[in-house]
Each structure stands twice: as structure tokens, then as C-alpha cells.
Amino acid sequence: MDGAKTSNASRREAPRGRIDKRQAILEAAFRTFAREGYGQSCVREIAAEAGVAKPTIYNHLGDKETLFREAMLAAVGRTSGAGPAALEQLREPDGDVRTMLEEAGHRILKNHCAPESQALRWLLNAEAARFPDLLETIQREGPQRLHDALADRLARFALSGRLHTSDPDLAAEQFLALLTGPMELRTRLGTRKVSDAELRTVGRAAVDTFLRAYAPRAGDGFNLLTRQLDGPAARFGGSAGQD
């Protein structure tokens, strides 16, 4: 009986061990590619980094190109969730918009300047011509997810009259550009660590500029709402003004 239990437990643990080994290989591959570049990296070096035999990598992932693709997708999976999570502050219904934007901006910048995020961007830029489809996938899973989540938050602010914009997508694009635009120079293309105080300075400057363009104006919430609804709501607003 005990032998049967041990055998069943071993079968249940085998898939878990295989998943863990695959994850270790992908993380080691990403570190190696980030350090050496795609062209200079070799499977033997990645195997040594992961602590496995070279044939084990081929058994799990096949060739070097597949290994690169899977390592990059795993990296974006580890980093992409941090972007939308940085916007949780913007869910507060009655908070100060400036304060919330500054806090969200600071979190976005911390994620943007994290070593793994910087390495991912560097590899994407370096290998975009070789892997154009991979670039598209990672942009959709990473930057585009953050942009869409931010546009949704800004649209809600506009509908409540707390921001002035009829194009939340453009507003989100411009806010992200104000945040991340200065960082390539400040980090010297990712080779210089930026202090938390400097990140907050960049974030405050971005919010200052953003609010100069998108600060609320009288009637913004109602006007934007009627533009986005069908005719009957707009006519209701018009008839109310005539009474």
C-alpha cells in the first residue's frame, strides 16, 4: 500500500518538476541573452547558467531561436502585470487627481526602470529586425496593456469632470511619454541606476505638464457624457437648457 502511495505521489510531482526546470531554463536564458546578446549567447552557456545538461534544453525547448522567443515571452509575463497594477491608485473615487497621478507615475517609472524591464527593452530593440512578430506580441502584452488600462482610468476621470479630454487614448499616450521619455537619457540607456527621489521628480514634472493640458473645465463631465451617448440623451440635455 505504501509503495502504491509513493508511486502515485511521484507521478504527481513529475509535471511540477518539469515545469520548474523549464522555468529555470527560461530565466537563465533571459539573463544570458541580456548579458551577451542573442548572437553571442550559446546554448552551452545557458545550460551552465541554469544548472542543467545541454541536451535537457533541447528536450524542453528545441533550438536557440525557440529558446529566445520563449525566454522573452516569459520575461514579459513576469513584468507586464506590474504596469496595470501601478494604476490601482487611480481607482479611488474621491482622491485628489494630482496626488493619484503622481503616485501612479512613480510606480510606472519604478517598473520601467527595473533591471528586467530595461533588459527586455534592450533585447527587443537589438533583435527587432530578426524577430518582428515577437516585438509585436510583447508590445501588445506589455506597453499596450498599460496604455489601455491608463486610458480607461483617464476616461473615467473625464466623465466625472476631473480631467478635460475627449480622447483618453491620446491623453494616456502623452502621459506615458512624459513619464518615460526622459529616462533613456537619465539612465544612460539603462546603464545608470536612478534614485527614487529622481524618479519622483520626473513623475511630478510629468504630472505638472499633463495637467496644464488636461485640467478640468466647467461642465466637462456632462458635456463628454452627452457626446458619447446616443441622440436622445443629447436632446434631453438640449431641451433642459431651453426650459
C-alpha positions as a Markdown table, in Angstrom:
| # | Residue | x | y | z |
|---|---|---|---|---|
| 1 | Met | 0.0 | 0.0 | 0.0 |
| 2 | Asp | 2.8 | 2.4 | 1.0 |
| 3 | Gly | 4.6 | 1.6 | -2.3 |
| 4 | Ala | 1.5 | 2.5 | -4.3 |
| 5 | Lys | 1.1 | 5.8 | -2.5 |
| 6 | Thr | 4.7 | 6.7 | -3.2 |
| 7 | Ser | 4.3 | 5.8 | -6.9 |
| 8 | Asn | 1.2 | 8.0 | -7.2 |
| 9 | Ala | 3.0 | 10.9 | -5.4 |
| 10 | Ser | 6.0 | 10.6 | -7.8 |
| 11 | Arg | 3.7 | 10.8 | -10.8 |
| 12 | Arg | 2.0 | 13.9 | -9.5 |
| 13 | Glu | 5.4 | 15.6 | -8.7 |
| 14 | Ala | 6.9 | 14.8 | -12.1 |
| 15 | Pro | 5.0 | 17.5 | -14.1 |
| 16 | Arg | 5.7 | 20.1 | -11.3 |
| 17 | Gly | 9.4 | 19.3 | -11.6 |
| 18 | Arg | 9.4 | 19.6 | -15.3 |
| 19 | Ile | 7.7 | 23.0 | -15.1 |
| 20 | Asp | 10.2 | 24.2 | -12.5 |
| 21 | Lys | 13.1 | 23.1 | -14.7 |
| 22 | Arg | 11.6 | 24.8 | -17.8 |
| 23 | Gln | 11.2 | 28.0 | -15.8 |
| 24 | Ala | 14.8 | 27.8 | -14.5 |
| 25 | Ile | 16.0 | 27.4 | -18.1 |
| 26 | Leu | 13.9 | 30.3 | -19.4 |
| 27 | Glu | 15.1 | 32.6 | -16.6 |
| 28 | Ala | 18.8 | 31.6 | -17.2 |
| 29 | Ala | 18.3 | 32.1 | -20.9 |
| 30 | Phe | 17.0 | 35.6 | -20.4 |
| 31 | Arg | 19.8 | 36.5 | -18.1 |
| 32 | Thr | 22.3 | 35.2 | -20.6 |
| 33 | Phe | 20.7 | 36.9 | -23.6 |
| 34 | Ala | 20.5 | 40.2 | -21.7 |
| 35 | Arg | 24.2 | 39.9 | -20.8 |
| 36 | Glu | 25.7 | 38.7 | -24.0 |
| 37 | Gly | 23.1 | 39.5 | -26.7 |
| 38 | Tyr | 21.3 | 36.9 | -28.9 |
| 39 | Gly | 24.2 | 36.5 | -31.4 |
| 40 | Gln | 26.9 | 35.9 | -28.8 |
| 41 | Ser | 24.9 | 33.6 | -26.5 |
| 42 | Cys | 25.2 | 29.8 | -26.8 |
| 43 | Val | 23.1 | 27.0 | -25.5 |
| 44 | Arg | 26.0 | 25.5 | -23.6 |
| 45 | Glu | 26.4 | 28.7 | -21.6 |
| 46 | Ile | 22.7 | 28.9 | -20.9 |
| 47 | Ala | 22.7 | 25.3 | -19.7 |
| 48 | Ala | 25.5 | 26.1 | -17.3 |
| 49 | Glu | 23.6 | 29.1 | -16.1 |
| 50 | Ala | 20.5 | 27.0 | -15.5 |
| 51 | Gly | 22.5 | 24.1 | -13.9 |
| 52 | Val | 21.2 | 21.6 | -16.4 |
| 53 | Ala | 22.8 | 19.5 | -19.2 |
| 54 | Lys | 22.8 | 20.9 | -22.7 |
| 55 | Pro | 20.5 | 18.1 | -24.1 |
| 56 | Thr | 18.0 | 19.0 | -21.4 |
| 57 | Ile | 17.5 | 22.4 | -23.0 |
| 58 | Tyr | 16.9 | 20.8 | -26.4 |
| 59 | Asn | 14.5 | 18.4 | -24.9 |
| 60 | His | 12.4 | 21.2 | -23.3 |
| 61 | Leu | 12.7 | 23.9 | -25.9 |
| 62 | Gly | 14.3 | 22.8 | -29.1 |
| 63 | Asp | 16.6 | 25.2 | -30.8 |
| 64 | Lys | 18.2 | 28.5 | -29.8 |
| 65 | Glu | 15.6 | 30.6 | -31.6 |
| 66 | Thr | 12.7 | 29.0 | -29.8 |
| 67 | Leu | 14.6 | 29.3 | -26.6 |
| 68 | Phe | 15.0 | 33.1 | -27.2 |
| 69 | Arg | 11.3 | 33.5 | -28.1 |
| 70 | Glu | 10.1 | 31.6 | -25.0 |
| 71 | Ala | 12.5 | 33.4 | -22.7 |
| 72 | Met | 11.3 | 36.8 | -23.9 |
| 73 | Leu | 7.7 | 35.8 | -23.6 |
| 74 | Ala | 8.3 | 34.5 | -20.0 |
| 75 | Ala | 10.0 | 37.8 | -19.2 |
| 76 | Val | 7.2 | 39.9 | -20.4 |
| 77 | Gly | 4.8 | 37.7 | -18.4 |
| 78 | Arg | 6.8 | 38.4 | -15.3 |
| 79 | Thr | 6.9 | 42.2 | -15.9 |
| 80 | Ser | 3.6 | 43.0 | -17.7 |
| 81 | Gly | 1.4 | 42.7 | -14.7 |
| 82 | Ala | 3.3 | 45.4 | -12.8 |
| 83 | Gly | 2.1 | 48.1 | -15.2 |
| 84 | Pro | -1.7 | 47.9 | -14.8 |
| 85 | Ala | -1.1 | 47.2 | -11.1 |
| 86 | Ala | 0.6 | 50.6 | -10.8 |
| 87 | Leu | -2.7 | 52.2 | -11.7 |
| 88 | Glu | -4.7 | 50.8 | -8.8 |
| 89 | Gln | -4.3 | 54.2 | -7.1 |
| 90 | Leu | -6.4 | 55.8 | -9.9 |
| 91 | Arg | -9.4 | 53.7 | -8.8 |
| 92 | Glu | -10.0 | 55.9 | -5.7 |
| 93 | Pro | -13.4 | 57.7 | -6.4 |
| 94 | Asp | -12.8 | 60.8 | -4.4 |
| 95 | Gly | -9.0 | 61.2 | -4.3 |
| 96 | Asp | -7.0 | 64.2 | -5.4 |
| 97 | Val | -6.2 | 63.7 | -9.1 |
| 98 | Arg | -2.8 | 65.3 | -9.0 |
| 99 | Thr | -1.8 | 63.1 | -6.0 |
| 100 | Met | -3.1 | 60.0 | -7.6 |
| 101 | Leu | -1.4 | 60.7 | -10.9 |
| 102 | Glu | 1.9 | 61.4 | -9.2 |
| 103 | Glu | 1.7 | 58.1 | -7.3 |
| 104 | Ala | 0.8 | 56.1 | -10.4 |
| 105 | Gly | 3.5 | 57.8 | -12.3 |
| 106 | His | 6.1 | 57.0 | -9.7 |
| 107 | Arg | 5.1 | 53.3 | -9.8 |
| 108 | Ile | 5.1 | 53.2 | -13.6 |
| 109 | Leu | 8.6 | 54.7 | -13.5 |
| 110 | Lys | 9.8 | 52.2 | -10.9 |
| 111 | Asn | 8.6 | 49.4 | -13.1 |
| 112 | His | 10.0 | 51.0 | -16.3 |
| 113 | Cys | 13.5 | 51.3 | -14.7 |
| 114 | Ala | 13.5 | 47.8 | -13.1 |
| 115 | Pro | 16.5 | 45.8 | -14.4 |
| 116 | Glu | 14.4 | 43.1 | -16.0 |
| 117 | Ser | 12.2 | 45.7 | -17.8 |
| 118 | Gln | 15.3 | 47.5 | -19.0 |
| 119 | Ala | 16.9 | 44.3 | -20.3 |
| 120 | Leu | 13.7 | 43.3 | -22.1 |
| 121 | Arg | 13.6 | 46.7 | -23.9 |
| 122 | Trp | 17.2 | 46.4 | -24.8 |
| 123 | Leu | 16.8 | 43.0 | -26.3 |
| 124 | Leu | 13.7 | 44.0 | -28.2 |
| 125 | Asn | 15.5 | 47.0 | -29.7 |
| 126 | Ala | 18.5 | 44.9 | -30.6 |
| 127 | Glu | 16.6 | 42.0 | -32.1 |
| 128 | Ala | 13.5 | 43.7 | -33.6 |
| 129 | Ala | 14.6 | 43.1 | -37.2 |
| 130 | Arg | 15.2 | 39.4 | -36.5 |
| 131 | Phe | 12.0 | 38.8 | -34.6 |
| 132 | Pro | 9.4 | 41.4 | -35.8 |
| 133 | Asp | 6.5 | 39.1 | -34.8 |
| 134 | Leu | 7.9 | 38.8 | -31.3 |
| 135 | Leu | 8.2 | 42.5 | -31.0 |
| 136 | Glu | 4.5 | 42.9 | -31.9 |
| 137 | Thr | 3.4 | 40.3 | -29.4 |
| 138 | Ile | 5.5 | 41.7 | -26.5 |
| 139 | Gln | 4.3 | 45.3 | -27.2 |
| 140 | Arg | 0.7 | 44.0 | -27.1 |
| 141 | Glu | 1.2 | 42.1 | -23.8 |
| 142 | Gly | 3.3 | 44.9 | -22.1 |
| 143 | Pro | 3.1 | 48.5 | -23.2 |
| 144 | Gln | -0.3 | 48.2 | -24.9 |
| 145 | Arg | -1.9 | 46.7 | -21.8 |
| 146 | Leu | -0.6 | 49.6 | -19.7 |
| 147 | His | -1.7 | 52.2 | -22.2 |
| 148 | Asp | -5.2 | 50.7 | -22.4 |
| 149 | Ala | -5.6 | 50.4 | -18.6 |
| 150 | Leu | -4.5 | 54.1 | -18.2 |
| 151 | Ala | -6.8 | 55.3 | -21.0 |
| 152 | Asp | -9.7 | 53.6 | -19.2 |
| 153 | Arg | -8.8 | 55.4 | -15.9 |
| 154 | Leu | -8.4 | 58.8 | -17.6 |
| 155 | Ala | -11.8 | 58.3 | -19.4 |
| 156 | Arg | -13.5 | 57.8 | -16.1 |
| 157 | Phe | -11.9 | 61.0 | -14.7 |
| 158 | Ala | -13.1 | 62.9 | -17.8 |
| 159 | Leu | -16.6 | 61.6 | -17.4 |
| 160 | Ser | -16.7 | 62.8 | -13.8 |
| 161 | Gly | -15.4 | 66.2 | -14.9 |
| 162 | Arg | -12.0 | 65.7 | -13.1 |
| 163 | Leu | -10.0 | 65.9 | -16.4 |
| 164 | His | -10.6 | 67.7 | -19.7 |
| 165 | Thr | -10.3 | 65.3 | -22.7 |
| 166 | Ser | -12.4 | 63.8 | -25.3 |
| 167 | Asp | -9.6 | 61.4 | -26.4 |
| 168 | Pro | -8.4 | 59.3 | -23.4 |
| 169 | Asp | -6.2 | 57.2 | -25.7 |
| 170 | Leu | -4.2 | 60.2 | -26.7 |
| 171 | Ala | -4.1 | 61.5 | -23.2 |
| 172 | Ala | -2.7 | 58.2 | -22.0 |
| 173 | Glu | -0.1 | 58.1 | -24.7 |
| 174 | Gln | 1.0 | 61.6 | -23.9 |
| 175 | Phe | 1.2 | 60.9 | -20.1 |
| 176 | Leu | 3.3 | 57.8 | -20.6 |
| 177 | Ala | 5.6 | 59.7 | -23.0 |
| 178 | Leu | 6.0 | 62.5 | -20.4 |
| 179 | Leu | 7.0 | 59.9 | -17.8 |
| 180 | Thr | 9.2 | 57.5 | -19.7 |
| 181 | Gly | 10.6 | 59.9 | -22.3 |
| 182 | Pro | 13.4 | 61.4 | -20.1 |
| 183 | Met | 14.5 | 58.0 | -18.7 |
| 184 | Glu | 16.7 | 56.9 | -21.6 |
| 185 | Leu | 18.9 | 59.9 | -21.1 |
| 186 | Arg | 18.8 | 59.9 | -17.3 |
| 187 | Thr | 19.6 | 56.1 | -17.1 |
| 188 | Arg | 22.1 | 56.4 | -19.9 |
| 189 | Leu | 20.3 | 53.7 | -21.9 |
| 190 | Gly | 19.8 | 51.6 | -18.8 |
| 191 | Thr | 23.4 | 51.7 | -17.6 |
| 192 | Arg | 22.9 | 54.1 | -14.7 |
| 193 | Lys | 20.7 | 53.5 | -11.7 |
| 194 | Val | 18.3 | 56.3 | -11.0 |
| 195 | Ser | 17.4 | 57.2 | -7.4 |
| 196 | Asp | 13.8 | 57.0 | -6.1 |
| 197 | Ala | 14.0 | 60.8 | -5.4 |
| 198 | Glu | 14.9 | 61.4 | -9.1 |
| 199 | Leu | 12.0 | 59.2 | -10.2 |
| 200 | Arg | 9.6 | 61.2 | -8.1 |
| 201 | Thr | 11.0 | 64.5 | -9.6 |
| 202 | Val | 10.4 | 63.2 | -13.1 |
| 203 | Gly | 6.9 | 62.0 | -12.1 |
| 204 | Arg | 5.9 | 65.3 | -10.7 |
| 205 | Ala | 7.2 | 67.2 | -13.7 |
| 206 | Ala | 5.2 | 64.9 | -16.0 |
| 207 | Val | 2.0 | 65.4 | -14.0 |
| 208 | Asp | 2.5 | 69.2 | -14.0 |
| 209 | Thr | 2.8 | 69.3 | -17.7 |
| 210 | Phe | 0.0 | 66.8 | -18.2 |
| 211 | Leu | -2.4 | 68.8 | -16.1 |
| 212 | Arg | -1.6 | 72.0 | -17.9 |
| 213 | Ala | -3.1 | 70.4 | -20.9 |
| 214 | Tyr | -5.9 | 68.3 | -19.3 |
| 215 | Ala | -7.0 | 70.2 | -16.2 |
| 216 | Pro | -10.8 | 70.1 | -15.9 |
| 217 | Arg | -13.1 | 72.8 | -17.2 |
| 218 | Ala | -16.6 | 73.7 | -16.2 |
| 219 | Gly | -19.2 | 71.2 | -17.4 |
| 220 | Asp | -16.6 | 68.7 | -18.7 |
| 221 | Gly | -18.2 | 65.6 | -17.2 |
| 222 | Phe | -21.7 | 66.3 | -18.6 |
| 223 | Asn | -20.5 | 67.5 | -22.0 |
| 224 | Leu | -18.3 | 64.5 | -22.6 |
| 225 | Leu | -21.1 | 62.1 | -21.4 |
| 226 | Thr | -23.7 | 63.6 | -23.8 |
| 227 | Arg | -21.2 | 63.4 | -26.7 |
| 228 | Gln | -20.7 | 59.7 | -26.1 |
| 229 | Leu | -24.3 | 58.8 | -25.6 |
| 230 | Asp | -27.0 | 58.5 | -28.3 |
| 231 | Gly | -29.1 | 61.3 | -29.6 |
| 232 | Pro | -31.9 | 61.1 | -27.0 |
| 233 | Ala | -29.6 | 61.9 | -24.2 |
| 234 | Ala | -28.2 | 64.9 | -26.0 |
| 235 | Arg | -31.7 | 66.1 | -26.9 |
| 236 | Phe | -32.6 | 65.8 | -23.3 |
| 237 | Gly | -29.8 | 68.0 | -22.4 |
| 238 | Gly | -30.7 | 70.5 | -25.0 |
| 239 | Ser | -34.4 | 70.6 | -24.1 |
| 240 | Ala | -33.5 | 71.1 | -20.5 |
| 241 | Gly | -31.5 | 74.2 | -21.4 |
| 242 | Gln | -34.5 | 75.7 | -23.2 |
| 243 | Asp | -36.9 | 75.5 | -20.3 |
